[in-house]
mmCIF file of C-alpha atoms in Angstrom:
data_model
loop_
_atom_site.group_PDB
_atom_site.id
_atom_site.type_symbol
_atom_site.label_atom_id
_atom_site.label_comp_id
_atom_site.label_asym_id
_atom_site.label_seq_id
_atom_site.Cartn_x
_atom_site.Cartn_y
_atom_site.Cartn_z
ATOM 1 C CA MET A 1 6.351 -68.849 -8.059
ATOM 2 C CA TRP A 2 7.731 -69.956 -4.738
ATOM 3 C CA GLN A 3 8.858 -68.496 -1.360
ATOM 4 C CA GLN A 4 12.513 -68.538 -0.675
ATOM 5 C CA ARG A 5 14.452 -67.871 2.547
ATOM 6 C CA VAL A 6 17.222 -65.413 1.953
ATOM 7 C CA PHE A 7 19.819 -65.173 4.737
ATOM 8 C CA ILE A 8 21.622 -61.998 5.479
ATOM 9 C CA GLY A 9 25.212 -61.491 6.461
ATOM 10 C CA ASN A 10 26.069 -63.927 9.301
ATOM 11 C CA MET A 11 23.128 -66.278 8.677
ATOM 12 C CA GLN A 12 21.441 -65.107 12.009
ATOM 13 C CA ARG A 13 18.669 -63.298 9.994
ATOM 14 C CA PHE A 14 16.633 -64.071 6.953
ATOM 15 C CA CYS A 15 13.867 -62.656 4.959
ATOM 16 C CA LEU A 16 11.146 -64.465 2.984
ATOM 17 C CA VAL A 17 10.840 -63.366 -0.651
ATOM 18 C CA GLU A 18 8.551 -64.496 -3.497
ATOM 19 C CA ILE A 19 10.518 -65.682 -6.479
ATOM 20 C CA SER A 20 9.133 -66.260 -9.977
ATOM 21 C CA SER A 21 10.638 -67.431 -13.237
ATOM 22 C CA GLY A 22 11.659 -63.856 -14.119
ATOM 23 C CA THR A 23 13.065 -62.810 -10.759
ATOM 24 C CA SER A 24 16.691 -61.808 -10.880
ATOM 25 C CA ALA A 25 19.276 -61.552 -8.075
ATOM 26 C CA GLY A 26 18.984 -57.747 -8.316
ATOM 27 C CA ASP A 27 15.282 -58.020 -7.747
ATOM 28 C CA VAL A 28 15.811 -59.937 -4.633
ATOM 29 C CA LEU A 29 18.361 -57.390 -3.307
ATOM 30 C CA GLY A 30 15.610 -54.686 -3.947
ATOM 31 C CA MET A 31 12.932 -56.625 -2.114
ATOM 32 C CA VAL A 32 15.050 -57.350 0.938
ATOM 33 C CA ASP A 33 16.350 -53.711 1.007
ATOM 34 C CA ALA A 34 12.712 -52.485 0.909
ATOM 35 C CA GLN A 35 12.119 -54.470 4.065
ATOM 36 C CA GLY A 36 14.988 -52.471 5.769
ATOM 37 C CA ALA A 37 17.136 -55.592 6.171
ATOM 38 C CA LEU A 38 20.245 -54.179 4.508
ATOM 39 C CA ASP A 39 20.560 -51.119 6.787
ATOM 40 C CA GLN A 40 23.255 -52.872 8.804
ATOM 41 C CA GLY A 41 25.974 -55.205 7.895
ATOM 42 C CA ALA A 42 29.668 -55.804 8.406
ATOM 43 C CA GLY A 43 32.157 -56.025 5.595
ATOM 44 C CA SER A 44 33.281 -53.732 2.822
ATOM 45 C CA GLY A 45 32.179 -53.529 -0.807
ATOM 46 C CA GLY A 46 28.666 -53.809 -2.158
ATOM 47 C CA TRP A 47 25.829 -56.086 -1.355
ATOM 48 C CA MET A 48 25.435 -59.203 -3.570
ATOM 49 C CA LEU A 49 23.327 -62.329 -3.437
ATOM 50 C CA TRP A 50 25.452 -65.433 -3.057
ATOM 51 C CA GLU A 51 24.674 -69.114 -3.907
ATOM 52 C CA VAL A 52 25.889 -71.348 -1.119
ATOM 53 C CA SER A 53 26.412 -74.849 -2.539
ATOM 54 C CA GLN A 54 26.826 -76.716 0.678
ATOM 55 C CA ASP A 55 26.519 -80.108 -0.897
ATOM 56 C CA PHE A 56 29.941 -79.432 -2.583
ATOM 57 C CA GLY A 57 31.414 -76.947 0.023
ATOM 58 C CA MET A 58 31.603 -73.880 -2.203
ATOM 59 C CA GLU A 59 29.937 -70.529 -2.929
ATOM 60 C CA ARG A 60 29.802 -67.892 -5.513
ATOM 61 C CA PRO A 61 28.343 -64.426 -6.006
ATOM 62 C CA ILE A 62 25.292 -64.312 -8.200
ATOM 63 C CA ARG A 63 25.331 -61.408 -10.721
ATOM 64 C CA ASN A 64 22.336 -58.995 -10.442
ATOM 65 C CA PHE A 65 21.108 -59.911 -13.986
ATOM 66 C CA GLU A 66 21.037 -63.643 -13.267
ATOM 67 C CA GLN A 67 17.729 -65.330 -13.061
ATOM 68 C CA LEU A 68 17.147 -67.190 -9.746
ATOM 69 C CA SER A 69 15.077 -69.863 -11.462
ATOM 70 C CA ASP A 70 18.279 -70.989 -13.315
ATOM 71 C CA VAL A 71 20.359 -70.968 -10.160
ATOM 72 C CA CYS A 72 17.911 -72.757 -7.878
ATOM 73 C CA GLY A 73 16.743 -75.041 -10.665
ATOM 74 C CA ALA A 74 20.226 -76.642 -10.754
ATOM 75 C CA TRP A 75 20.073 -77.643 -7.069
ATOM 76 C CA ASN A 76 19.538 -81.286 -6.149
ATOM 77 C CA THR A 77 15.920 -81.394 -5.035
ATOM 78 C CA ASP A 78 16.638 -84.402 -2.810
ATOM 79 C CA LYS A 79 18.830 -82.258 -0.578
ATOM 80 C CA THR A 80 17.788 -78.992 0.995
ATOM 81 C CA VAL A 81 21.311 -77.967 2.054
ATOM 82 C CA ASN A 82 21.875 -75.226 -0.546
ATOM 83 C CA LEU A 83 20.806 -71.699 0.209
ATOM 84 C CA LEU A 84 20.974 -68.076 -0.768
ATOM 85 C CA VAL A 85 22.730 -65.469 1.356
ATOM 86 C CA ILE A 86 23.177 -61.720 0.913
ATOM 87 C CA LYS A 87 26.635 -60.353 1.994
ATOM 88 C CA LYS A 88 29.065 -57.602 1.065
ATOM 89 C CA THR A 89 31.820 -58.282 -1.354
ATOM 90 C CA LEU A 90 34.505 -56.196 -3.178
ATOM 91 C CA LEU A 91 33.462 -58.095 -6.393
ATOM 92 C CA ALA A 92 30.170 -56.230 -6.578
ATOM 93 C CA PRO A 93 31.541 -53.523 -8.910
ATOM 94 C CA LEU A 94 33.479 -55.934 -11.004
ATOM 95 C CA LEU A 95 30.464 -58.172 -11.598
ATOM 96 C CA SER A 96 27.945 -55.359 -12.429
ATOM 97 C CA ALA A 97 26.436 -54.951 -15.835
ATOM 98 C CA LYS A 98 28.054 -51.504 -16.075
ATOM 99 C CA ALA A 99 31.509 -53.048 -15.790
ATOM 100 C CA MET A 100 30.970 -55.437 -18.594
ATOM 101 C CA PRO A 101 34.105 -55.706 -20.758
ATOM 102 C CA SER A 102 33.975 -55.364 -24.568
ATOM 103 C CA ALA A 103 35.675 -58.745 -24.863
ATOM 104 C CA SER A 104 36.074 -61.785 -22.766
ATOM 105 C CA PRO A 105 39.150 -61.765 -20.625
ATOM 106 C CA THR A 106 42.023 -64.258 -21.001
ATOM 107 C CA CYS A 107 44.439 -65.768 -18.380
ATOM 108 C CA SER A 108 47.103 -68.444 -18.214
ATOM 109 C CA GLY A 109 49.393 -70.029 -15.720
ATOM 110 C CA TYR A 110 50.472 -73.104 -13.850
ATOM 111 C CA VAL A 111 47.989 -74.495 -11.283
ATOM 112 C CA GLN A 112 47.623 -77.760 -9.371
ATOM 113 C CA TRP A 113 44.497 -79.668 -10.764
ATOM 114 C CA GLU A 114 42.746 -82.267 -8.694
ATOM 115 C CA TYR A 115 42.290 -84.929 -11.504
ATOM 116 C CA LYS A 116 40.973 -87.436 -8.964
ATOM 117 C CA ARG A 117 39.834 -87.045 -5.444
ATOM 118 C CA GLY A 118 42.995 -86.384 -3.341
ATOM 119 C CA LYS A 119 45.202 -86.735 -6.426
ATOM 120 C CA TRP A 120 46.839 -83.609 -7.978
ATOM 121 C CA GLN A 121 48.791 -82.850 -11.209
ATOM 122 C CA LYS A 122 50.628 -79.650 -12.182
ATOM 123 C CA ARG A 123 49.038 -78.269 -15.363
ATOM 124 C CA TRP A 124 49.302 -75.212 -17.451
ATOM 125 C CA MET A 125 45.769 -73.741 -17.602
ATOM 126 C CA GLU A 126 44.375 -71.295 -20.139
ATOM 127 C CA LEU A 127 41.242 -69.234 -20.034
ATOM 128 C CA ARG A 128 40.353 -68.484 -23.748
ATOM 129 C CA GLU A 129 37.541 -68.733 -26.209
ATOM 130 C CA HIS A 130 34.988 -68.826 -23.227
ATOM 131 C CA GLY A 131 36.511 -72.057 -21.790
ATOM 132 C CA LEU A 132 39.242 -73.552 -19.785
ATOM 133 C CA TRP A 133 42.044 -75.681 -21.380
ATOM 134 C CA LEU A 134 44.690 -77.772 -19.674
ATOM 135 C CA SER A 135 48.128 -78.801 -21.034
ATOM 136 C CA LYS A 136 51.289 -80.335 -19.480
ATOM 137 C CA ARG A 137 53.554 -77.465 -20.667
ATOM 138 C CA ASP A 138 53.076 -73.894 -21.330
ATOM 139 C CA THR A 139 53.501 -74.218 -25.005
ATOM 140 C CA GLY A 140 49.954 -75.470 -25.027
ATOM 141 C CA LYS A 141 50.567 -77.871 -27.833
ATOM 142 C CA ASP A 142 48.864 -80.803 -25.975
ATOM 143 C CA ALA A 143 46.094 -78.655 -24.685
ATOM 144 C CA THR A 144 42.826 -80.511 -23.844
ATOM 145 C CA PHE A 145 39.459 -78.871 -23.356
ATOM 146 C CA LEU A 146 38.200 -78.948 -19.849
ATOM 147 C CA CYS A 147 34.893 -77.074 -19.753
ATOM 148 C CA SER A 148 32.945 -74.226 -21.309
ATOM 149 C CA LEU A 149 31.843 -71.089 -19.440
ATOM 150 C CA ASN A 150 28.535 -71.335 -21.131
ATOM 151 C CA ASN A 151 27.523 -73.650 -18.372
ATOM 152 C CA PHE A 152 30.430 -73.450 -15.814
ATOM 153 C CA ASP A 153 31.104 -70.746 -13.248
ATOM 154 C CA ALA A 154 33.798 -70.014 -10.659
ATOM 155 C CA TYR A 155 33.313 -70.884 -6.990
ATOM 156 C CA TYR A 156 35.177 -70.151 -3.700
ATOM 157 C CA VAL A 157 35.915 -73.402 -1.934
ATOM 158 C CA THR A 158 34.697 -73.122 1.653
ATOM 159 C CA ARG A 159 35.186 -76.746 2.797
ATOM 160 C CA VAL A 160 38.631 -77.727 4.215
ATOM 161 C CA HIS A 161 40.551 -79.225 1.255
ATOM 162 C CA LYS A 162 43.793 -80.988 1.515
ATOM 163 C CA ALA A 163 45.727 -79.396 -1.359
ATOM 164 C CA PRO A 164 49.330 -78.939 -2.352
ATOM 165 C CA LYS A 165 49.034 -75.108 -2.433
ATOM 166 C CA PRO A 166 47.402 -72.710 0.076
ATOM 167 C CA TYR A 167 44.569 -71.364 -2.115
ATOM 168 C CA VAL A 168 41.792 -73.535 -3.444
ATOM 169 C CA PHE A 169 39.136 -72.582 -5.936
ATOM 170 C CA SER A 170 36.820 -74.396 -8.415
ATOM 171 C CA VAL A 171 34.643 -74.205 -11.409
ATOM 172 C CA LYS A 172 31.381 -76.066 -11.171
ATOM 173 C CA SER A 173 28.585 -76.589 -13.767
ATOM 174 C CA THR A 174 25.493 -74.401 -13.421
ATOM 175 C CA ASP A 175 23.418 -77.261 -14.830
ATOM 176 C CA ASN A 176 21.838 -79.993 -12.681
ATOM 177 C CA LEU A 177 24.039 -82.860 -11.601
ATOM 178 C CA THR A 178 21.701 -85.306 -13.393
ATOM 179 C CA PHE A 179 23.109 -84.208 -16.741
ATOM 180 C CA PHE A 180 26.520 -85.710 -15.888
ATOM 181 C CA GLU A 181 27.513 -89.263 -15.892
ATOM 182 C CA SER A 182 30.406 -88.468 -13.248
ATOM 183 C CA THR A 183 30.804 -85.847 -10.626
ATOM 184 C CA ALA A 184 34.347 -85.553 -11.865
ATOM 185 C CA ASP A 185 33.067 -83.795 -14.908
ATOM 186 C CA TYR A 186 30.704 -81.620 -12.840
ATOM 187 C CA VAL A 187 33.273 -80.010 -10.563
ATOM 188 C CA HIS A 188 36.942 -79.137 -11.181
ATOM 189 C CA VAL A 189 39.067 -78.042 -8.323
ATOM 190 C CA PHE A 190 42.427 -76.187 -8.531
ATOM 191 C CA SER A 191 45.100 -75.098 -6.132
ATOM 192 C CA CYS A 192 47.667 -72.350 -6.380
ATOM 193 C CA GLY A 193 49.143 -69.338 -4.545
ATOM 194 C CA GLU A 194 46.732 -66.920 -3.026
ATOM 195 C CA GLY A 195 47.468 -64.013 -5.357
ATOM 196 C CA GLU A 196 47.258 -66.293 -8.435
ATOM 197 C CA GLY A 197 44.111 -67.901 -7.168
ATOM 198 C CA LYS A 198 42.245 -64.647 -6.577
ATOM 199 C CA ASN A 199 43.231 -63.510 -9.996
ATOM 200 C CA TRP A 200 41.945 -66.639 -11.604
ATOM 201 C CA LEU A 201 38.683 -66.382 -9.745
ATOM 202 C CA GLU A 202 38.150 -62.739 -10.843
ATOM 203 C CA LYS A 203 39.022 -63.583 -14.556
ATOM 204 C CA ILE A 204 36.817 -66.587 -14.737
ATOM 205 C CA LEU A 205 33.874 -64.795 -12.985
ATOM 206 C CA LEU A 206 34.286 -61.868 -15.449
ATOM 207 C CA ALA A 207 34.505 -64.202 -18.471
ATOM 208 C CA ARG A 208 31.363 -65.987 -17.316
ATOM 209 C CA SER A 209 29.667 -62.602 -16.922
ATOM 210 C CA TYR A 210 30.540 -61.674 -20.406
ATOM 211 C CA VAL A 211 29.041 -65.006 -21.785
ATOM 212 C CA LEU A 212 25.868 -64.642 -19.706
ATOM 213 C CA TYR A 213 25.335 -61.011 -20.660
ATOM 214 C CA GLN A 214 25.713 -61.853 -24.281
ATOM 215 C CA GLU A 215 23.526 -64.882 -24.172
ATOM 216 C CA ARG A 216 20.650 -63.192 -22.205
ATOM 217 C CA ASN A 217 20.730 -59.700 -23.778
ATOM 218 C CA VAL A 218 21.773 -59.827 -27.407
ATOM 219 C CA LEU A 219 18.460 -60.976 -28.622
ATOM 220 C CA SER A 220 16.231 -58.879 -26.389
ATOM 221 C CA THR A 221 18.246 -55.717 -26.750
ATOM 222 C CA THR A 222 18.528 -55.891 -30.528
ATOM 223 C CA SER A 223 14.804 -56.717 -30.820
ATOM 224 C CA ALA A 224 13.887 -53.566 -28.785
ATOM 225 C CA ILE A 225 16.011 -51.394 -31.025
ATOM 226 C CA THR A 226 15.055 -52.815 -34.400
ATOM 227 C CA GLY A 227 11.483 -54.031 -33.775
ATOM 228 C CA GLY A 228 11.927 -57.678 -34.756
ATOM 229 C CA GLY A 229 13.011 -59.808 -37.628
ATOM 230 C CA LEU A 230 16.096 -62.093 -38.011
ATOM 231 C CA GLN A 231 19.683 -61.161 -38.828
ATOM 232 C CA ARG A 232 22.773 -63.278 -39.039
ATOM 233 C CA ALA A 233 25.268 -62.523 -36.256
ATOM 234 C CA GLY A 234 28.986 -62.909 -36.509
ATOM 235 C CA THR A 235 30.378 -66.445 -36.239
ATOM 236 C CA ARG A 236 32.392 -67.036 -33.052
ATOM 237 C CA LYS A 237 34.851 -69.822 -32.585
ATOM 238 C CA THR A 238 33.892 -72.434 -30.000
ATOM 239 C CA ALA A 239 35.276 -75.726 -28.765
ATOM 240 C CA PRO A 240 33.784 -78.816 -30.404
ATOM 241 C CA GLY A 241 30.746 -80.105 -28.587
ATOM 242 C CA THR A 242 30.098 -76.958 -26.701
ATOM 243 C CA ARG A 243 27.309 -74.355 -26.939
ATOM 244 C CA PRO A 244 28.229 -71.084 -28.593
ATOM 245 C CA ALA A 245 29.050 -68.123 -26.317
ATOM 246 C CA GLN A 246 26.302 -66.180 -27.980
ATOM 247 C CA PRO A 247 23.386 -66.948 -30.256
ATOM 248 C CA LEU A 248 24.298 -67.300 -33.837
ATOM 249 C CA VAL A 249 20.984 -65.585 -34.814
ATOM 250 C CA SER A 250 20.066 -62.153 -33.582
ATOM 251 C CA VAL A 251 17.173 -59.914 -34.228
ATOM 252 C CA GLY A 252 16.899 -57.334 -37.014
ATOM 253 C CA ALA A 253 14.496 -55.691 -39.330
ATOM 254 C CA PRO A 254 12.348 -57.862 -41.512
ATOM 255 C CA LYS A 255 12.559 -57.839 -45.326
ATOM 256 C CA SER A 256 9.549 -56.221 -47.085
ATOM 257 C CA ASP A 257 8.734 -59.318 -49.026
ATOM 258 C CA PRO A 258 10.621 -62.360 -47.724
ATOM 259 C CA MET A 259 8.792 -64.769 -50.091
ATOM 260 C CA SER A 260 9.548 -62.806 -53.313
ATOM 261 C CA ILE A 261 11.700 -64.583 -56.022
ATOM 262 C CA PRO A 262 14.952 -62.855 -57.034
ATOM 263 C CA THR A 263 14.820 -61.074 -60.469
ATOM 264 C CA SER A 264 17.862 -63.044 -61.620
ATOM 265 C CA PHE A 265 16.140 -66.380 -61.005
ATOM 266 C CA GLU A 266 15.539 -68.505 -64.139
ATOM 267 C CA PRO A 267 13.278 -71.588 -63.688
ATOM 268 C CA ALA A 268 14.632 -74.858 -65.103
ATOM 269 C CA ALA A 269 13.312 -75.880 -68.461
ATOM 270 C CA GLY A 270 10.303 -78.338 -68.278
ATOM 271 C CA SER A 271 9.654 -77.520 -64.635
ATOM 272 C CA LEU A 272 6.169 -76.638 -63.326
ATOM 273 C CA LEU A 273 7.368 -73.137 -62.557
ATOM 274 C CA ALA A 274 8.706 -72.818 -66.154
ATOM 275 C CA ARG A 275 5.321 -73.718 -67.541
ATOM 276 C CA ARG A 276 3.666 -71.172 -65.442
ATOM 277 C CA HIS A 277 6.111 -68.403 -66.506
ATOM 278 C CA GLY A 278 5.508 -69.403 -70.083
#
């Protein structure tokens, strides 16, 4: 457990909250609201906790069911520039657990991709199979896998960025940078028109919500309903080398006698089991 400063609105105020391994963003909102700190505030939409990644010049809303130990655990401990801020956003209803879609959303379109710092290429990007894919043409025949939403999320770019199009957004890993050999694989930046960019952000955020909700709740929810045991879940297509979007094993009722031998089983002649049966 640790104490964390949580800034409110315009960063002129903050509250100290205690965070443990099981504290969610929704829990923090409740603690701060109990202190009367959310009575005032400019802006429209609902309150959400935001991760401000100042070391990369970007930020994102943290879904109420996300664990803050995961969020803060990915920060570079050598730097103390990252912080948590509560502010209003129109994304609050979209990213709530109640608005969870029945299937992961898809999206496609041309974007400018920063393949090297200050260097951009026009690419056809697709959001599908819980990941992002890039190709030179909209046929997608030469599509290459960019990243998985199992461990990447969408971010607003807040730092001034020299880009070919007016709107800039990014996807960044939610893991620690130390897991990556190059920063180029840790953050991917895109540029496009404002309307297209906002649509991309919403679709990626929602797709990540779907993956997170599946990963964090399938096991616990099914366990609560069935009372334990293991059951095979449906197989889901994933890109090579990536983690599955949801666990391949979920919880179900146990068999009455998991160690019993099927009645159709015949032991091999001469085996120890055959002698016992004889």
